[in-house]
CSV table of C-alpha atoms and ligand atoms in Angstrom, one decimal:
chain,number,residue,atom,x,y,z
A,1,MET,CA,0.0,0.0,0.0
A,2,ALA,CA,1.4,3.4,-1.0
A,3,TRP,CA,0.4,6.9,0.2
A,4,ALA,CA,2.5,6.5,3.4
A,5,ASP,CA,4.4,9.7,3.0
A,6,GLU,CA,1.9,12.5,2.5
A,7,GLU,CA,4.6,15.0,1.6
A,8,SER,CA,2.3,17.3,-0.4
A,9,THR,CA,0.3,19.9,1.3
A,10,LYS,CA,-2.0,20.3,-1.7
A,11,PRO,CA,-5.0,18.1,-2.0
A,12,HIS,CA,-4.8,15.6,-4.8
A,13,ILE,CA,-7.6,14.8,-7.3
A,14,VAL,CA,-7.6,12.1,-9.9
A,15,VAL,CA,-9.4,12.8,-13.2
A,16,LEU,CA,-10.3,9.9,-15.4
A,17,PRO,CA,-11.8,10.5,-18.9
A,18,SER,CA,-13.1,7.9,-21.3
A,19,PRO,CA,-11.3,7.7,-24.7
A,20,GLY,CA,-12.4,10.2,-27.4
A,21,MET,CA,-11.7,13.9,-27.7
A,22,GLY,CA,-15.2,14.8,-26.7
A,23,HIS,CA,-14.5,13.3,-23.3
A,24,ILE,CA,-10.9,14.1,-22.9
A,25,ILE,CA,-11.2,17.8,-23.7
A,26,PRO,CA,-13.7,18.8,-21.0
A,27,LEU,CA,-12.2,16.7,-18.3
A,28,PHE,CA,-8.7,18.0,-19.1
A,29,GLN,CA,-10.2,21.5,-18.8
A,30,LEU,CA,-11.6,20.7,-15.4
A,31,ALA,CA,-8.2,19.3,-14.4
A,32,LYS,CA,-6.4,22.4,-15.5
A,33,ARG,CA,-8.9,24.6,-13.6
A,34,LEU,CA,-8.5,22.7,-10.4
A,35,VAL,CA,-4.7,23.3,-10.6
A,36,THR,CA,-4.7,26.9,-11.8
A,37,HIS,CA,-7.7,28.3,-10.0
A,38,HIS,CA,-7.9,26.1,-6.9
A,39,ARG,CA,-4.3,25.0,-6.2
A,40,PHE,CA,-4.9,21.3,-6.4
A,41,ARG,CA,-2.6,18.6,-7.6
A,42,VAL,CA,-4.2,16.5,-10.4
A,43,SER,CA,-3.4,13.2,-11.9
A,44,PHE,CA,-5.0,12.8,-15.2
A,45,LEU,CA,-5.3,9.1,-16.2
A,46,VAL,CA,-5.6,8.2,-19.9
A,47,VAL,CA,-6.9,4.9,-21.1
A,48,THR,CA,-4.7,3.5,-23.9
A,49,THR,CA,-4.8,0.5,-26.1
A,50,ALA,CA,-2.2,-1.1,-28.4
A,51,ASP,CA,-3.6,1.0,-31.3
A,52,PRO,CA,-1.8,4.3,-32.0
A,53,ILE,CA,-2.9,7.2,-29.9
A,54,PRO,CA,-5.0,9.6,-32.0
A,55,ALA,CA,-2.9,12.6,-33.2
A,56,ALA,CA,-5.4,15.1,-31.8
A,57,GLN,CA,-5.1,13.6,-28.3
A,58,THR,CA,-1.3,13.6,-28.4
A,59,ASN,CA,-1.2,17.2,-29.5
A,60,LEU,CA,-3.5,18.3,-26.7
A,61,LEU,CA,-2.1,16.3,-23.9
A,62,ARG,CA,1.6,16.5,-24.8
A,63,TYR,CA,2.1,19.7,-26.8
A,64,THR,CA,0.0,22.3,-25.0
A,65,ALA,CA,1.3,24.1,-21.9
A,66,VAL,CA,0.3,22.2,-18.8
A,67,PRO,CA,0.7,23.5,-15.3
A,68,SER,CA,3.4,21.7,-13.3
A,69,ASP,CA,0.9,20.2,-10.8
A,70,LEU,CA,-1.1,18.5,-13.5
A,71,HIS,CA,0.4,15.0,-14.3
A,72,VAL,CA,-0.8,13.2,-17.4
A,73,ILE,CA,-0.4,9.4,-16.8
A,74,ASP,CA,-1.1,6.9,-19.5
A,75,LEU,CA,-2.6,3.7,-18.1
A,76,PRO,CA,-0.7,0.6,-19.4
A,77,PRO,CA,-2.1,-0.3,-22.9
A,78,VAL,CA,-4.7,-3.0,-23.1
A,79,TYR,CA,-5.0,-5.4,-26.1
A,80,VAL,CA,-8.6,-5.4,-27.3
A,81,SER,CA,-8.4,-5.2,-31.0
A,82,ASP,CA,-9.3,-8.9,-31.5
A,83,LEU,CA,-12.4,-8.4,-29.4
A,84,LEU,CA,-13.4,-5.4,-31.5
A,85,ALA,CA,-12.5,-6.7,-34.9
A,86,ASP,CA,-16.2,-6.8,-36.1
A,87,VAL,CA,-17.6,-4.1,-33.9
A,88,PRO,CA,-18.7,-0.9,-35.6
A,89,PRO,CA,-17.6,2.5,-34.2
A,90,GLY,CA,-19.8,3.6,-31.3
A,91,LEU,CA,-20.1,3.3,-27.6
A,92,THR,CA,-19.3,-0.4,-27.5
A,93,PRO,CA,-15.7,-0.2,-28.5
A,94,LEU,CA,-15.1,2.6,-26.1
A,95,CYS,CA,-16.7,0.7,-23.2
A,96,VAL,CA,-14.8,-2.5,-24.0
A,97,MET,CA,-11.5,-0.6,-23.9
A,98,VAL,CA,-12.4,1.1,-20.6
A,99,GLU,CA,-13.7,-2.1,-19.0
A,100,HIS,CA,-10.4,-3.9,-19.7
A,101,SER,CA,-8.2,-1.0,-18.9
A,102,LEU,CA,-9.8,-0.2,-15.5
A,103,ARG,CA,-10.3,-3.7,-14.3
A,104,LEU,CA,-6.6,-4.3,-14.9
A,105,ASN,CA,-5.0,-1.0,-14.2
A,106,LEU,CA,-7.0,1.4,-12.0
A,107,ARG,CA,-6.3,-0.1,-8.6
A,108,PRO,CA,-2.5,-0.5,-9.0
A,109,VAL,CA,-2.1,2.9,-10.7
A,110,LEU,CA,-4.0,4.6,-7.9
A,111,LEU,CA,-1.9,2.8,-5.3
A,112,GLU,CA,1.3,3.9,-7.0
A,113,LEU,CA,0.4,7.6,-6.8
A,114,SER,CA,2.6,9.4,-4.3
A,115,THR,CA,-0.3,10.8,-2.2
A,116,ARG,CA,-3.8,9.6,-1.4
A,117,PRO,CA,-6.4,11.2,-3.7
A,118,THR,CA,-9.0,13.2,-2.0
A,119,ALA,CA,-11.5,12.3,-4.7
A,120,ILE,CA,-11.7,10.9,-8.3
A,121,VAL,CA,-13.7,12.5,-11.0
A,122,ILE,CA,-14.7,10.0,-13.7
A,123,ASP,CA,-16.4,10.2,-17.1
A,124,LEU,CA,-19.8,8.6,-17.4
A,125,PHE,CA,-18.4,5.5,-19.0
A,126,CYS,CA,-15.8,4.7,-16.4
A,127,THR,CA,-18.2,3.5,-13.7
A,128,GLN,CA,-16.0,0.5,-12.9
A,129,ALA,CA,-14.3,3.0,-10.7
A,130,PHE,CA,-17.1,2.9,-8.2
A,131,ASP,CA,-16.2,-0.5,-6.9
A,132,ILE,CA,-12.5,-0.1,-7.2
A,133,CYS,CA,-12.4,3.3,-5.5
A,134,GLY,CA,-15.0,2.1,-2.9
A,135,GLU,CA,-12.5,-0.5,-1.7
A,136,LEU,CA,-9.8,2.2,-1.4
A,137,SER,CA,-12.3,4.7,0.3
A,138,ILE,CA,-11.8,7.3,-2.4
A,139,PRO,CA,-15.1,9.2,-3.1
A,140,VAL,CA,-16.1,9.1,-6.8
A,141,TYR,CA,-17.7,12.1,-8.6
A,142,SER,CA,-19.1,11.8,-12.1
A,143,PHE,CA,-18.5,14.3,-14.9
A,144,PHE,CA,-21.4,14.3,-17.4
A,145,THR,CA,-20.0,15.6,-20.6
A,146,ALA,CA,-23.3,16.0,-22.4
A,147,SER,CA,-26.4,18.1,-21.8
A,148,THR,CA,-28.3,18.2,-18.5
A,149,VAL,CA,-31.4,17.1,-20.2
A,150,LEU,CA,-29.6,13.9,-21.3
A,151,MET,CA,-28.4,13.5,-17.7
A,152,ALA,CA,-32.0,13.7,-16.4
A,153,PHE,CA,-33.1,11.3,-19.1
A,154,SER,CA,-30.3,8.9,-18.1
A,155,LEU,CA,-31.4,9.0,-14.4
A,156,TYR,CA,-34.9,8.3,-15.6
A,157,LEU,CA,-33.9,5.5,-18.0
A,158,PRO,CA,-34.1,2.6,-15.5
A,159,THR,CA,-37.7,3.6,-14.8
A,160,LEU,CA,-38.6,4.1,-18.5
A,161,ASP,CA,-37.0,0.7,-19.2
A,162,ARG,CA,-39.1,-1.0,-16.6
A,163,GLU,CA,-42.3,0.6,-17.6
A,164,THR,CA,-42.0,0.4,-21.4
A,165,GLU,CA,-42.8,-2.5,-23.7
A,166,GLY,CA,-41.1,-2.6,-27.1
A,167,GLU,CA,-38.7,0.1,-28.4
A,168,PHE,CA,-38.8,3.7,-27.0
A,169,VAL,CA,-38.6,5.0,-30.6
A,170,ASP,CA,-41.9,3.3,-31.4
A,171,LEU,CA,-43.8,5.1,-28.5
A,172,PRO,CA,-46.8,7.0,-29.8
A,173,GLU,CA,-45.8,10.1,-27.8
A,174,PRO,CA,-42.6,12.0,-27.0
A,175,VAL,CA,-40.7,10.7,-24.0
A,176,GLN,CA,-41.6,12.7,-20.9
A,177,VAL,CA,-38.8,12.9,-18.4
A,178,PRO,CA,-40.4,14.2,-15.2
A,179,GLY,CA,-40.2,17.9,-15.0
A,180,CYS,CA,-38.4,18.3,-18.3
A,181,ARG,CA,-39.4,19.1,-21.9
A,182,PRO,CA,-40.7,16.1,-23.8
A,183,ILE,CA,-38.1,14.5,-26.1
A,184,ARG,CA,-39.2,13.6,-29.6
A,185,THR,CA,-38.7,9.9,-30.1
A,186,GLU,CA,-36.7,10.5,-33.3
A,187,ASP,CA,-34.3,12.7,-31.2
A,188,LEU,CA,-33.5,9.9,-28.7
A,189,LEU,CA,-29.9,9.1,-28.6
A,190,ASP,CA,-28.6,6.2,-30.8
A,191,GLN,CA,-27.7,4.1,-27.8
A,192,VAL,CA,-31.3,3.7,-26.7
A,193,ARG,CA,-32.9,3.0,-30.0
A,194,ILE,CA,-32.6,-0.8,-30.0
A,195,ARG,CA,-32.8,-2.3,-26.5
A,196,LYS,CA,-31.3,-5.6,-27.4
A,197,SER,CA,-28.2,-4.0,-28.7
A,198,ASP,CA,-24.8,-4.0,-27.0
A,199,GLU,CA,-24.8,-0.2,-27.3
A,200,TYR,CA,-28.0,-0.1,-25.1
A,201,LYS,CA,-26.6,-2.6,-22.6
A,202,TRP,CA,-23.4,-0.5,-22.1
A,203,TYR,CA,-25.3,2.7,-21.9
A,204,PHE,CA,-27.8,1.3,-19.4
A,205,LEU,CA,-25.1,-0.3,-17.3
A,206,HIS,CA,-23.2,3.0,-16.8
A,207,VAL,CA,-26.2,5.3,-16.3
A,208,SER,CA,-27.8,2.9,-13.8
A,209,ARG,CA,-24.6,3.3,-11.7
A,210,LEU,CA,-24.8,7.1,-11.7
A,211,PRO,CA,-26.7,7.3,-8.4
A,212,LYS,CA,-23.5,5.9,-6.7
A,213,ALA,CA,-21.7,9.1,-7.4
A,214,ALA,CA,-20.9,11.5,-4.5
A,215,GLY,CA,-21.9,14.3,-6.9
A,216,ILE,CA,-22.4,14.8,-10.6
A,217,PHE,CA,-20.7,17.7,-12.5
A,218,THR,CA,-22.5,18.9,-15.6
A,219,ASN,CA,-20.7,20.9,-18.2
A,220,THR,CA,-23.2,23.7,-18.6
A,221,TRP,CA,-24.5,26.7,-16.7
A,222,LYS,CA,-27.9,27.1,-15.1
A,223,ASP,CA,-29.1,30.0,-17.3
A,224,PHE,CA,-28.4,28.1,-20.5
A,225,ASP,CA,-31.0,25.4,-19.7
A,226,PRO,CA,-32.7,26.0,-16.3
A,227,VAL,CA,-35.5,23.4,-16.8
A,228,PRO,CA,-33.7,20.1,-16.1
A,229,PHE,CA,-31.9,21.7,-13.1
A,230,LEU,CA,-35.2,22.6,-11.5
A,231,ALA,CA,-36.6,19.1,-12.3
A,232,LEU,CA,-33.5,17.4,-10.7
A,233,LYS,CA,-33.9,19.6,-7.6
A,234,GLU,CA,-37.6,19.8,-7.1
A,235,ASN,CA,-39.5,17.2,-9.1
A,236,PRO,CA,-40.9,14.4,-6.8
A,237,PHE,CA,-39.6,11.8,-9.2
A,238,PHE,CA,-36.0,12.8,-8.8
A,239,LEU,CA,-36.5,13.4,-5.0
A,240,ASN,CA,-37.7,9.9,-4.7
A,241,ILE,CA,-34.9,8.1,-6.4
A,242,PRO,CA,-31.3,8.4,-5.3
A,243,THR,CA,-30.2,11.5,-7.2
A,244,PRO,CA,-26.7,12.7,-6.3
A,245,PRO,CA,-26.1,16.4,-5.9
A,246,VAL,CA,-25.8,18.0,-9.3
A,247,HIS,CA,-23.1,20.7,-9.8
A,248,PRO,CA,-23.3,22.8,-13.0
A,249,ILE,CA,-19.7,24.0,-13.5
A,250,GLY,CA,-19.5,24.9,-17.1
A,251,PRO,CA,-19.1,25.9,-19.8
A,252,LEU,CA,-15.6,24.4,-19.5
A,253,VAL,CA,-14.2,24.5,-23.0
A,254,LYS,CA,-10.8,24.3,-24.5
A,255,GLU,CA,-8.9,27.6,-24.0
A,256,GLU,CA,-5.6,26.9,-25.5
A,257,GLU,CA,-4.9,24.4,-28.3
A,258,PRO,CA,-1.8,23.5,-30.3
A,259,ILE,CA,-1.4,25.9,-33.2
A,260,THR,CA,0.7,24.5,-36.1
A,261,GLU,CA,2.2,26.4,-39.0
A,262,SER,CA,-0.7,25.5,-41.2
A,263,ASP,CA,-3.2,26.6,-38.4
A,264,LYS,CA,-1.4,30.0,-38.4
A,265,GLU,CA,-2.2,30.3,-42.2
A,266,ILE,CA,-5.9,29.7,-41.4
A,267,LEU,CA,-5.9,32.4,-38.8
A,268,THR,CA,-4.0,34.8,-41.0
A,269,TRP,CA,-6.7,34.2,-43.7
A,270,LEU,CA,-9.4,34.9,-41.2
A,271,ASP,CA,-7.7,38.1,-40.2
A,272,LYS,CA,-8.3,39.4,-43.8
A,273,GLN,CA,-12.1,38.6,-43.7
A,274,LYS,CA,-14.9,40.9,-42.6
A,275,PRO,CA,-16.4,40.5,-39.1
A,276,ASP,CA,-19.0,37.7,-38.8
A,277,SER,CA,-18.5,36.8,-42.5
A,278,VAL,CA,-17.1,33.3,-42.4
A,279,LEU,CA,-19.0,30.0,-41.9
A,280,PHE,CA,-17.0,27.3,-40.0
A,281,VAL,CA,-18.0,23.8,-41.1
A,282,ALA,CA,-16.8,21.0,-38.8
A,283,LEU,CA,-18.4,17.8,-37.6
A,284,GLY,CA,-16.7,17.1,-34.3
A,285,SER,CA,-13.6,15.0,-33.6
A,286,GLY,CA,-14.8,12.0,-35.6
A,287,GLY,CA,-17.8,12.9,-37.8
A,288,THR,CA,-17.8,11.8,-41.4
A,289,LEU,CA,-20.2,12.2,-44.3
A,290,SER,CA,-21.2,9.8,-47.1
A,291,SER,CA,-19.6,10.5,-50.5
A,292,LYS,CA,-23.0,11.8,-51.8
A,293,GLN,CA,-23.6,14.0,-48.8
A,294,LEU,CA,-20.1,15.5,-49.0
A,295,THR,CA,-20.6,16.4,-52.6
A,296,GLU,CA,-23.9,18.1,-51.9
A,297,LEU,CA,-22.3,20.0,-49.0
A,298,ALA,CA,-19.5,21.2,-51.2
A,299,PHE,CA,-21.8,22.4,-53.9
A,300,GLY,CA,-24.1,24.0,-51.3
A,301,LEU,CA,-21.2,26.0,-49.9
A,302,GLU,CA,-19.9,27.0,-53.3
A,303,HIS,CA,-23.3,28.2,-54.5
A,304,SER,CA,-24.0,30.1,-51.3
A,305,GLN,CA,-21.0,32.3,-52.2
A,306,ARG,CA,-20.3,32.9,-48.5
A,307,HIS,CA,-16.9,32.6,-47.1
A,308,PHE,CA,-16.2,29.3,-45.3
A,309,ILE,CA,-13.7,27.1,-43.6
A,310,LEU,CA,-14.4,23.4,-44.2
A,311,VAL,CA,-12.8,20.6,-42.1
A,312,GLY,CA,-12.5,18.0,-44.8
A,313,ARG,CA,-12.4,14.2,-44.1
A,314,THR,CA,-12.4,11.2,-46.3
A,315,PRO,CA,-16.1,10.3,-46.8
A,316,ASN,CA,-17.4,7.1,-45.1
A,317,ASP,CA,-20.6,5.5,-46.5
A,318,ALA,CA,-20.8,3.0,-43.6
A,319,SER,CA,-20.4,5.2,-40.5
A,320,ALA,CA,-21.2,8.8,-39.4
A,321,MET,CA,-18.4,8.6,-36.9
A,322,GLY,CA,-15.7,7.1,-39.1
A,323,ALA,CA,-12.8,9.2,-37.7
A,324,PHE,CA,-13.8,9.0,-34.0
A,325,TYR,CA,-10.9,6.7,-32.9
A,326,SER,CA,-8.3,8.3,-35.2
A,327,ALA,CA,-9.1,12.0,-34.5
A,328,GLY,CA,-6.8,14.4,-36.3
A,329,GLY,CA,-5.0,11.6,-38.2
A,330,ASN,CA,-3.8,12.2,-41.7
A,331,GLU,CA,-6.5,12.0,-44.3
A,332,ASP,CA,-6.4,11.8,-48.1
A,333,ASP,CA,-5.8,15.0,-50.0
A,334,PRO,CA,-9.2,16.8,-50.0
A,335,LYS,CA,-8.9,17.2,-53.8
A,336,THR,CA,-9.4,13.4,-54.1
A,337,TYR,CA,-12.8,13.3,-52.5
A,338,LEU,CA,-14.3,16.8,-53.0
A,339,PRO,CA,-16.0,17.5,-56.3
A,340,GLU,CA,-13.6,18.1,-59.2
A,341,GLY,CA,-12.3,21.6,-59.3
A,342,PHE,CA,-14.0,22.6,-56.0
A,343,VAL,CA,-10.9,23.7,-54.2
A,344,LYS,CA,-9.7,25.7,-57.2
A,345,ARG,CA,-13.1,27.3,-57.8
A,346,THR,CA,-13.5,28.4,-54.2
A,347,GLU,CA,-10.0,29.7,-53.8
A,348,GLY,CA,-10.1,32.9,-51.8
A,349,VAL,CA,-13.7,32.3,-50.7
A,350,GLY,CA,-13.2,29.1,-48.9
A,351,LEU,CA,-10.5,27.1,-47.1
A,352,VAL,CA,-10.4,23.4,-46.9
A,353,VAL,CA,-8.5,22.1,-43.8
A,354,ASN,CA,-7.4,18.5,-43.8
A,355,SER,CA,-9.0,16.4,-41.0
A,356,TRP,CA,-8.6,18.7,-37.9
A,357,ALA,CA,-8.7,22.5,-37.4
A,358,PRO,CA,-8.0,24.7,-34.3
A,359,GLN,CA,-11.7,24.9,-33.6
A,360,VAL,CA,-11.6,27.2,-30.6
A,361,ALA,CA,-9.2,29.6,-32.3
A,362,ILE,CA,-11.5,29.8,-35.3
A,363,LEU,CA,-14.7,30.2,-33.3
A,364,SER,CA,-13.2,32.9,-31.2
A,365,HIS,CA,-12.0,34.9,-34.3
A,366,ALA,CA,-14.1,38.0,-35.0
A,367,SER,CA,-14.5,37.0,-38.7
A,368,THR,CA,-16.3,33.8,-37.8
A,369,GLY,CA,-20.1,34.4,-38.0
A,370,GLY,CA,-21.6,30.9,-38.2
A,371,PHE,CA,-20.9,27.3,-37.3
A,372,LEU,CA,-22.3,24.4,-39.2
A,373,SER,CA,-21.8,21.7,-36.5
A,374,HIS,CA,-22.8,18.2,-35.7
A,375,CYS,CA,-23.9,19.6,-32.3
A,376,GLY,CA,-21.6,17.5,-30.1
A,377,TRP,CA,-21.9,19.0,-26.6
A,378,ASN,CA,-18.3,20.5,-26.6
A,379,SER,CA,-18.8,22.1,-30.0
A,380,THR,CA,-22.1,23.5,-28.9
A,381,LEU,CA,-20.6,25.0,-25.8
A,382,GLU,CA,-17.6,26.4,-27.7
A,383,SER,CA,-20.0,28.1,-30.1
A,384,MET,CA,-22.0,29.6,-27.3
A,385,VAL,CA,-18.9,30.8,-25.4
A,386,HIS,CA,-17.8,32.7,-28.5
A,387,GLY,CA,-21.2,33.9,-29.5
A,388,VAL,CA,-21.5,32.1,-32.8
A,389,PRO,CA,-24.9,31.1,-34.2
A,390,MET,CA,-25.2,27.5,-35.5
A,391,ILE,CA,-26.5,25.5,-38.4
A,392,THR,CA,-27.4,22.1,-36.9
A,393,TRP,CA,-26.1,19.0,-38.6
A,394,PRO,CA,-26.6,16.2,-36.1
A,395,LEU,CA,-25.0,12.8,-37.0
A,396,TYR,CA,-24.8,10.4,-34.0
A,397,ALA,CA,-25.2,9.9,-30.3
A,398,GLU,CA,-27.4,12.5,-28.6
A,399,GLN,CA,-26.8,15.2,-31.2
A,400,ARG,CA,-30.4,15.3,-32.5
A,401,MET,CA,-31.6,16.2,-29.0
A,402,ASN,CA,-29.0,19.0,-28.9
A,403,ALA,CA,-30.0,20.3,-32.3
A,404,THR,CA,-33.7,20.5,-31.5
A,405,HIS,CA,-32.9,22.2,-28.2
A,406,LEU,CA,-30.6,24.8,-29.8
A,407,ALA,CA,-33.0,25.6,-32.7
A,408,GLU,CA,-36.4,25.3,-31.1
A,409,GLU,CA,-35.8,26.2,-27.5
A,410,VAL,CA,-32.7,28.3,-27.1
A,411,GLY,CA,-33.2,30.1,-30.5
A,412,VAL,CA,-29.5,30.1,-31.4
A,413,ALA,CA,-29.4,27.8,-34.3
A,414,MET,CA,-31.2,26.8,-37.6
A,415,LYS,CA,-32.0,23.4,-38.7
A,416,THR,CA,-32.0,22.2,-42.3
A,417,VAL,CA,-35.5,21.1,-43.5
A,418,VAL,CA,-34.2,17.6,-44.3
A,419,GLU,CA,-32.6,16.0,-41.3
A,420,PRO,CA,-29.0,15.1,-42.1
A,421,TRP,CA,-29.1,11.9,-40.1
A,422,ASN,CA,-32.1,10.7,-42.0
A,423,GLU,CA,-31.4,11.5,-45.6
A,424,VAL,CA,-29.1,13.4,-47.9
A,425,VAL,CA,-29.5,17.2,-47.6
A,426,GLY,CA,-29.4,18.6,-51.1
A,427,ARG,CA,-27.2,21.5,-52.3
A,428,GLU,CA,-30.1,23.9,-52.7
A,429,GLU,CA,-31.2,23.4,-49.1
A,430,ILE,CA,-27.6,23.9,-47.9
A,431,GLU,CA,-27.2,27.1,-49.9
A,432,ARG,CA,-30.6,28.4,-48.5
A,433,VAL,CA,-29.7,27.8,-44.9
A,434,VAL,CA,-26.2,29.1,-45.2
A,435,ARG,CA,-27.4,32.3,-46.7
A,436,MET,CA,-30.2,32.6,-44.1
A,437,VAL,CA,-27.7,32.3,-41.2
A,438,MET,CA,-25.0,34.4,-42.7
A,439,GLU,CA,-27.0,37.3,-44.2
A,440,GLY,CA,-30.8,36.8,-43.5
A,441,GLU,CA,-33.0,38.4,-41.0
A,442,GLU,CA,-33.3,35.1,-39.1
A,443,GLY,CA,-29.5,35.0,-39.0
A,444,LYS,CA,-29.5,38.4,-37.2
A,445,VAL,CA,-31.9,37.2,-34.6
A,446,ILE,CA,-30.0,34.0,-33.7
A,447,ARG,CA,-26.6,35.9,-33.8
A,448,LYS,CA,-28.0,38.4,-31.3
A,449,ARG,CA,-29.1,35.5,-29.1
A,450,ALA,CA,-25.7,33.8,-29.4
A,451,LYS,CA,-24.0,37.0,-28.2
A,452,GLU,CA,-26.3,37.2,-25.2
A,453,LEU,CA,-25.4,33.6,-24.3
A,454,ARG,CA,-21.7,34.4,-24.7
A,455,ASP,CA,-22.1,37.1,-22.0
A,456,SER,CA,-24.2,34.9,-19.8
A,457,ALA,CA,-21.6,32.0,-20.0
A,458,ARG,CA,-18.8,34.4,-19.1
A,459,ILE,CA,-20.6,35.7,-16.0
A,460,ALA,CA,-21.5,32.1,-14.9
A,461,LEU,CA,-17.9,31.1,-14.8
A,462,GLU,CA,-16.7,34.1,-12.8
A,463,SER,CA,-16.3,34.0,-9.1
A,464,GLY,CA,-19.7,34.8,-7.8
A,465,GLY,CA,-21.3,33.3,-11.0
A,466,SER,CA,-23.5,30.2,-10.8
A,467,SER,CA,-20.9,27.8,-12.2
A,468,GLY,CA,-17.9,29.4,-10.5
A,469,ASP,CA,-19.6,29.1,-7.1
A,470,SER,CA,-20.9,25.6,-7.8
A,471,LEU,CA,-17.3,24.4,-8.3
A,472,ALA,CA,-16.0,26.5,-5.4
A,473,ARG,CA,-18.4,24.7,-3.1
A,474,VAL,CA,-17.1,21.3,-4.0
A,475,VAL,CA,-13.5,22.5,-3.9
A,476,LYS,CA,-14.1,23.8,-0.4
A,477,ALA,CA,-15.5,20.4,0.7
A,478,TRP,CA,-12.5,18.6,-0.8
A,479,LYS,CA,-10.1,20.9,0.9
A,480,LEU,CA,-11.8,20.4,4.2
A,481,GLU,CA,-11.7,16.6,3.7
A,482,HIS,CA,-7.9,16.9,2.9
A,483,ASP,CA,-7.2,19.0,5.9
A,484,THR,CA,-8.9,16.7,8.3
A,485,LYS,CA,-7.1,13.5,7.0
B,1,LIG,N1,-12.3,19.7,-32.5
B,1,LIG,C1,-11.2,20.4,-32.9
B,1,LIG,N2,-10.9,20.5,-34.3
B,1,LIG,C2,-11.6,19.8,-35.2
B,1,LIG,C3,-12.7,19.0,-34.8
B,1,LIG,C4,-13.0,19.0,-33.4
B,1,LIG,O1,-10.6,21.1,-32.1
B,1,LIG,O2,-11.3,19.9,-36.4
B,1,LIG,C5,-12.6,19.6,-31.1
B,1,LIG,C6,-13.7,20.5,-30.7
B,1,LIG,O3,-13.2,21.8,-30.4
B,1,LIG,C7,-14.4,19.9,-29.5
B,1,LIG,C8,-14.1,18.4,-29.7
B,1,LIG,O4,-13.1,18.3,-30.7
B,1,LIG,O5,-13.8,20.3,-28.3
B,1,LIG,C9,-15.3,17.6,-30.2
B,1,LIG,O6,-16.2,17.4,-29.2
B,1,LIG,P1,-17.7,17.3,-29.4
B,1,LIG,O7,-18.4,17.0,-28.1
B,1,LIG,O8,-18.2,18.5,-30.1
B,1,LIG,O9,-18.0,16.1,-30.4
B,1,LIG,P2,-17.5,14.6,-30.5
B,1,LIG,O10,-16.2,14.7,-31.3
B,1,LIG,O11,-17.3,14.1,-29.1
B,1,LIG,O12,-18.6,14.0,-31.2
């Protein structure tokens, strides 16, 4: 047993994300904040396999400035590729990697740390930590990297599962999570569409362990979506099930990112454009389009005659998340998969960036005036933090829920008439919605709303703001716990 010599006076927190940039980025941001704003020491554990580490992950964790009290520790690699040979991209591979890694590594790695952790903060899909850390008497907090509505839905899922026959997507009415807005069945996340699937089993397993958490952090702020917070706090359903305390501490989004020489060229190009004139088109860390859809998107952008930056990826006709486990890897030359002559014809008007762009640097640039996004939660928050209105292009996971929320409730985004996850969106429709957001009256309305939310997000994070205070309360409890040990 380690931890004998408690030489450090600083409390020590362990942070454990699941694989995938959408999980690593927000938990890394929390880790940095705990070190820089609250003077903790943080060990950031990273699940690895025998496969190469995605380039985007290496760039973030190894090549950005990291405070000295933040230690990135790779867990020993696990060998799961044989098990995953025929498994399509999705939640299952992620959960298999995590299951093997944590069962083998978590306990010994925790025991090897030089001081006892005061607490561990885990991603939703790392719930093996509850048992392992329970044996070591380390309190476990969960960090929910998606929306609070999805979190409320997830706490409700065991009840819904018990009370429903057949598939949720076949229900005649929208799903009514107590105290929350109804969720259209077509917006339900992929993982709960087929209850016999492995995706469902994994999702169900992890969310049914959520009540074991000492607290749940959500990456949002109260004013962005007050309804589910109220439900979690006051609705009799949530009061009658074991609902852990919920702490909204966001929006925690990437602040610095590695800027390469080619990234600098993008930013220099943006410097020459007019304010709010450029549409940024990016589909998360791993989103991919079919060949047909990519062609339509390219023509739609070209015909709109608006300025754009397009993150290009080799099309994938089999999966909408074809690049998820190789984020930021080298792709084919965009000229080989974009319509012939597209790059040349749009020269000066548009930029095609291969596979990965410095998203936050682009969204925070004054020339960026719109974001065509897959509506992953981090991309959504980054757009809000920088006051950029969106065009919704949901592809997988819970992105349809986010898109509906942003367009129909928050009023900060436009949907395409045809839903991209359902069928191919034609070039005319893309041209229409791009023009509408970038120069139409509707665009002005959602841009104004986006700028209001930017201000509200900033205030929430400040000391005295709702999220700043929410994290400070937990930090205070952790410090007290550390001091009394
Ligand atoms: N991202 C980026 N450059 C890209 C694509 C994505 O920096 O070209 C980052 C983006 O800023 C965000 C994350 O990758 O922080 C994607 O997370 P999100 O939750 O939006 O989607 P996911 O990839 O998990 O589906």
